[in-house]
């Protein structure tokens, strides 16, 4: 089937650029997160809470995959370097976009690069960017069936945050059903229920991230 061949070639070219980016990041000792979620799931909110908590202990830079400056301006107000990765309206970031945006950030003065992908639970899962960690954010108002409907996204997660748990009392969200769907796809994935509004659950996520950044630094120094 020729259509499938074309898609394979595109992904192959993408993966080659992603591999180069990964080498650059590793040489610099920068850990990169690919933050993925539905539109409005809480990507920017999680990024901002994370920056506020960690910016005195880690040097953080941010890439915002978007077509407008709204999220860039929010992150810039926290005083960390941030750049827009203009997706031109595409439904996902790709390795070329991220690679082209690297010179816009002071990469040799960072420990952690946070990449906010386009709000979408399907396309971003298929594209390597050169990052180290897939962070998937689900949120309570989206419903408890999301792992069942978007399996590739949940299967590929290294970390899963369930955001907006402050809204649990207002939504019919069966946490057991959600967790079962995740466990079938991705047993043992690091899972953190959080609320960006109240801060609940954030300490566990921050500890996980601190450990991941420390692991990278230790490898780099060795
Ligand atoms: N109640 C509640 N609202 C939240 C929470 N986290 C985020 N929000 C709100 O949800 C809305 C969307 O949050 P964003 O962080 O902008 O979500 P996003 O995924 O970056 O959205 P896009 O970039 O547009 O895809 C905003 O109005 C936030 O204030 C939370 O934990 N609880
Ligand atoms: Mg956002």
Tab-separated table of N, CA, C and O and ligand atoms in Angstrom, residues 37-46 64 66 71 74 116-119 163-167 194-198, ligand 1:
chain	number	residue	atom	x	y	z
A	37	UNK	N	-1.421	16.687	26.027
A	37	UNK	CA	-2.759	16.634	26.642
A	37	UNK	C	-3.763	17.157	25.632
A	37	UNK	O	-3.396	17.704	24.588
A	38	UNK	N	-5.032	17.021	25.960
A	38	UNK	CA	-6.093	17.648	25.168
A	38	UNK	C	-5.974	19.166	25.259
A	38	UNK	O	-5.354	19.677	26.195
A	39	UNK	N	-6.614	19.897	24.348
A	39	UNK	CA	-6.705	21.352	24.538
A	39	UNK	C	-7.351	21.645	25.896
A	39	UNK	O	-8.382	21.058	26.229
A	40	UNK	N	-6.715	22.485	26.672
A	40	UNK	CA	-7.297	22.879	27.962
A	40	UNK	C	-7.108	21.881	29.081
A	40	UNK	O	-7.611	22.091	30.192
A	41	UNK	N	-6.387	20.797	28.833
A	41	UNK	CA	-6.192	19.778	29.878
A	41	UNK	C	-5.349	20.285	31.039
A	41	UNK	O	-5.430	19.753	32.151
A	42	UNK	N	-4.544	21.310	30.770
A	42	UNK	CA	-3.750	21.895	31.856
A	42	UNK	C	-2.253	21.881	31.605
A	42	UNK	O	-1.462	22.006	32.544
A	43	UNK	N	-1.836	21.780	30.348
A	43	UNK	CA	-0.395	21.740	30.046
A	43	UNK	C	0.311	22.982	30.568
A	43	UNK	O	1.297	22.892	31.298
A	44	UNK	N	-0.183	24.153	30.172
A	44	UNK	CA	0.492	25.393	30.582
A	44	UNK	C	0.414	25.567	32.100
A	44	UNK	O	1.381	26.000	32.732
A	45	UNK	N	-0.702	25.197	32.684
A	45	UNK	CA	-0.842	25.332	34.145
A	45	UNK	C	0.165	24.448	34.867
A	45	UNK	O	0.808	24.882	35.831
A	46	UNK	N	0.316	23.208	34.406
A	46	UNK	CA	1.295	22.305	35.032
A	46	UNK	C	2.706	22.851	34.840
A	46	UNK	O	3.522	22.852	35.769
A	64	UNK	N	6.989	26.464	23.434
A	64	UNK	CA	5.528	26.410	23.348
A	64	UNK	C	5.122	26.126	21.904
A	64	UNK	O	5.313	26.967	21.020
A	66	UNK	N	2.658	26.291	19.314
A	66	UNK	CA	1.399	27.038	19.231
A	66	UNK	C	1.435	27.937	17.998
A	66	UNK	O	2.443	27.987	17.282
A	71	UNK	N	0.318	31.479	25.626
A	71	UNK	CA	1.026	30.653	26.615
A	71	UNK	C	2.473	31.110	26.781
A	71	UNK	O	3.019	31.072	27.890
A	74	UNK	N	2.527	33.935	29.220
A	74	UNK	CA	2.304	33.484	30.610
A	74	UNK	C	3.599	32.919	31.194
A	74	UNK	O	3.970	33.224	32.332
A	116	UNK	N	5.849	22.201	25.442
A	116	UNK	CA	4.381	22.048	25.438
A	116	UNK	C	3.941	21.717	24.026
A	116	UNK	O	4.057	22.530	23.101
A	117	UNK	N	3.429	20.504	23.840
A	117	UNK	CA	2.975	20.075	22.522
A	117	UNK	C	1.598	20.674	22.234
A	117	UNK	O	0.985	21.311	23.077
A	118	UNK	N	1.116	20.466	21.037
A	118	UNK	CA	-0.204	20.970	20.636
A	118	UNK	C	-1.276	20.155	21.359
A	118	UNK	O	-1.129	18.952	21.553
A	119	UNK	N	-2.359	20.825	21.761
A	119	UNK	CA	-3.438	20.146	22.471
A	119	UNK	C	-4.144	19.139	21.571
A	119	UNK	O	-4.864	19.519	20.644
A	163	UNK	N	-5.010	15.706	36.091
A	163	UNK	CA	-5.140	17.083	36.591
A	163	UNK	C	-6.613	17.413	36.912
A	163	UNK	O	-7.526	16.700	36.526
A	164	UNK	N	-6.777	18.502	37.620
A	164	UNK	CA	-8.108	19.042	37.993
A	164	UNK	C	-8.853	18.109	38.942
A	164	UNK	O	-10.073	17.973	38.864
A	165	UNK	N	-8.108	17.467	39.863
A	165	UNK	CA	-8.792	16.575	40.805
A	165	UNK	C	-9.651	17.364	41.787
A	165	UNK	O	-10.499	16.788	42.457
A	166	UNK	N	-9.460	18.691	41.827
A	166	UNK	CA	-10.355	19.515	42.660
A	166	UNK	C	-11.788	19.480	42.142
A	166	UNK	O	-12.727	19.825	42.855
A	167	UNK	N	-11.973	19.043	40.888
A	167	UNK	CA	-13.320	19.010	40.298
A	167	UNK	C	-13.975	17.635	40.428
A	167	UNK	O	-15.073	17.420	39.909
A	194	UNK	N	-3.236	15.318	40.391
A	194	UNK	CA	-2.831	16.654	40.845
A	194	UNK	C	-3.952	17.670	40.622
A	194	UNK	O	-4.891	17.434	39.853
A	195	UNK	N	-3.821	18.791	41.270
A	195	UNK	CA	-4.662	19.947	40.969
A	195	UNK	C	-3.774	21.176	40.862
A	195	UNK	O	-3.080	21.525	41.821
A	196	UNK	N	-3.804	21.810	39.710
A	196	UNK	CA	-3.059	23.068	39.565
A	196	UNK	C	-3.732	24.180	40.350
A	196	UNK	O	-3.096	25.180	40.670
A	197	UNK	N	-5.004	24.007	40.631
A	197	UNK	CA	-5.739	25.061	41.340
A	197	UNK	C	-5.390	25.066	42.832
A	197	UNK	O	-5.153	26.115	43.415
A	198	UNK	N	-5.338	23.868	43.450
A	198	UNK	CA	-5.082	23.799	44.894
A	198	UNK	C	-3.642	23.406	45.214
A	198	UNK	O	-3.213	23.542	46.357
B	1	LIG	N1	-10.337	23.756	38.409
B	1	LIG	C1	-9.151	23.609	37.808
B	1	LIG	N2	-8.885	24.305	36.685
B	1	LIG	C2	-7.682	24.112	36.112
B	1	LIG	C3	-6.701	23.251	36.637
B	1	LIG	N3	-5.618	23.260	35.830
B	1	LIG	C4	-5.898	24.113	34.843
B	1	LIG	N4	-7.137	24.640	34.999
B	1	LIG	C5	-7.807	25.600	34.118
B	1	LIG	O1	-8.039	24.952	32.873
B	1	LIG	C6	-7.944	25.885	31.803
B	1	LIG	C7	-6.960	25.390	30.772
B	1	LIG	O2	-5.672	25.295	31.346
B	1	LIG	P1	-4.338	25.437	30.503
B	1	LIG	O3	-3.208	25.206	31.446
B	1	LIG	O4	-4.354	26.681	29.720
B	1	LIG	O5	-4.492	24.194	29.530
B	1	LIG	P2	-3.621	23.828	28.240
B	1	LIG	O6	-3.620	22.345	28.158
B	1	LIG	O7	-2.315	24.503	28.298
B	1	LIG	O8	-4.514	24.435	27.075
B	1	LIG	P3	-4.086	24.668	25.511
B	1	LIG	O9	-2.676	25.201	25.502
B	1	LIG	O10	-5.090	25.656	25.017
B	1	LIG	O11	-4.222	23.332	24.859
B	1	LIG	C8	-7.529	27.210	32.427
B	1	LIG	O12	-8.690	27.990	32.619
B	1	LIG	C9	-6.950	26.792	33.784
B	1	LIG	O13	-7.056	27.792	34.763
B	1	LIG	C10	-7.016	22.540	37.847
B	1	LIG	O14	-6.244	21.739	38.380
B	1	LIG	N5	-8.262	22.754	38.355
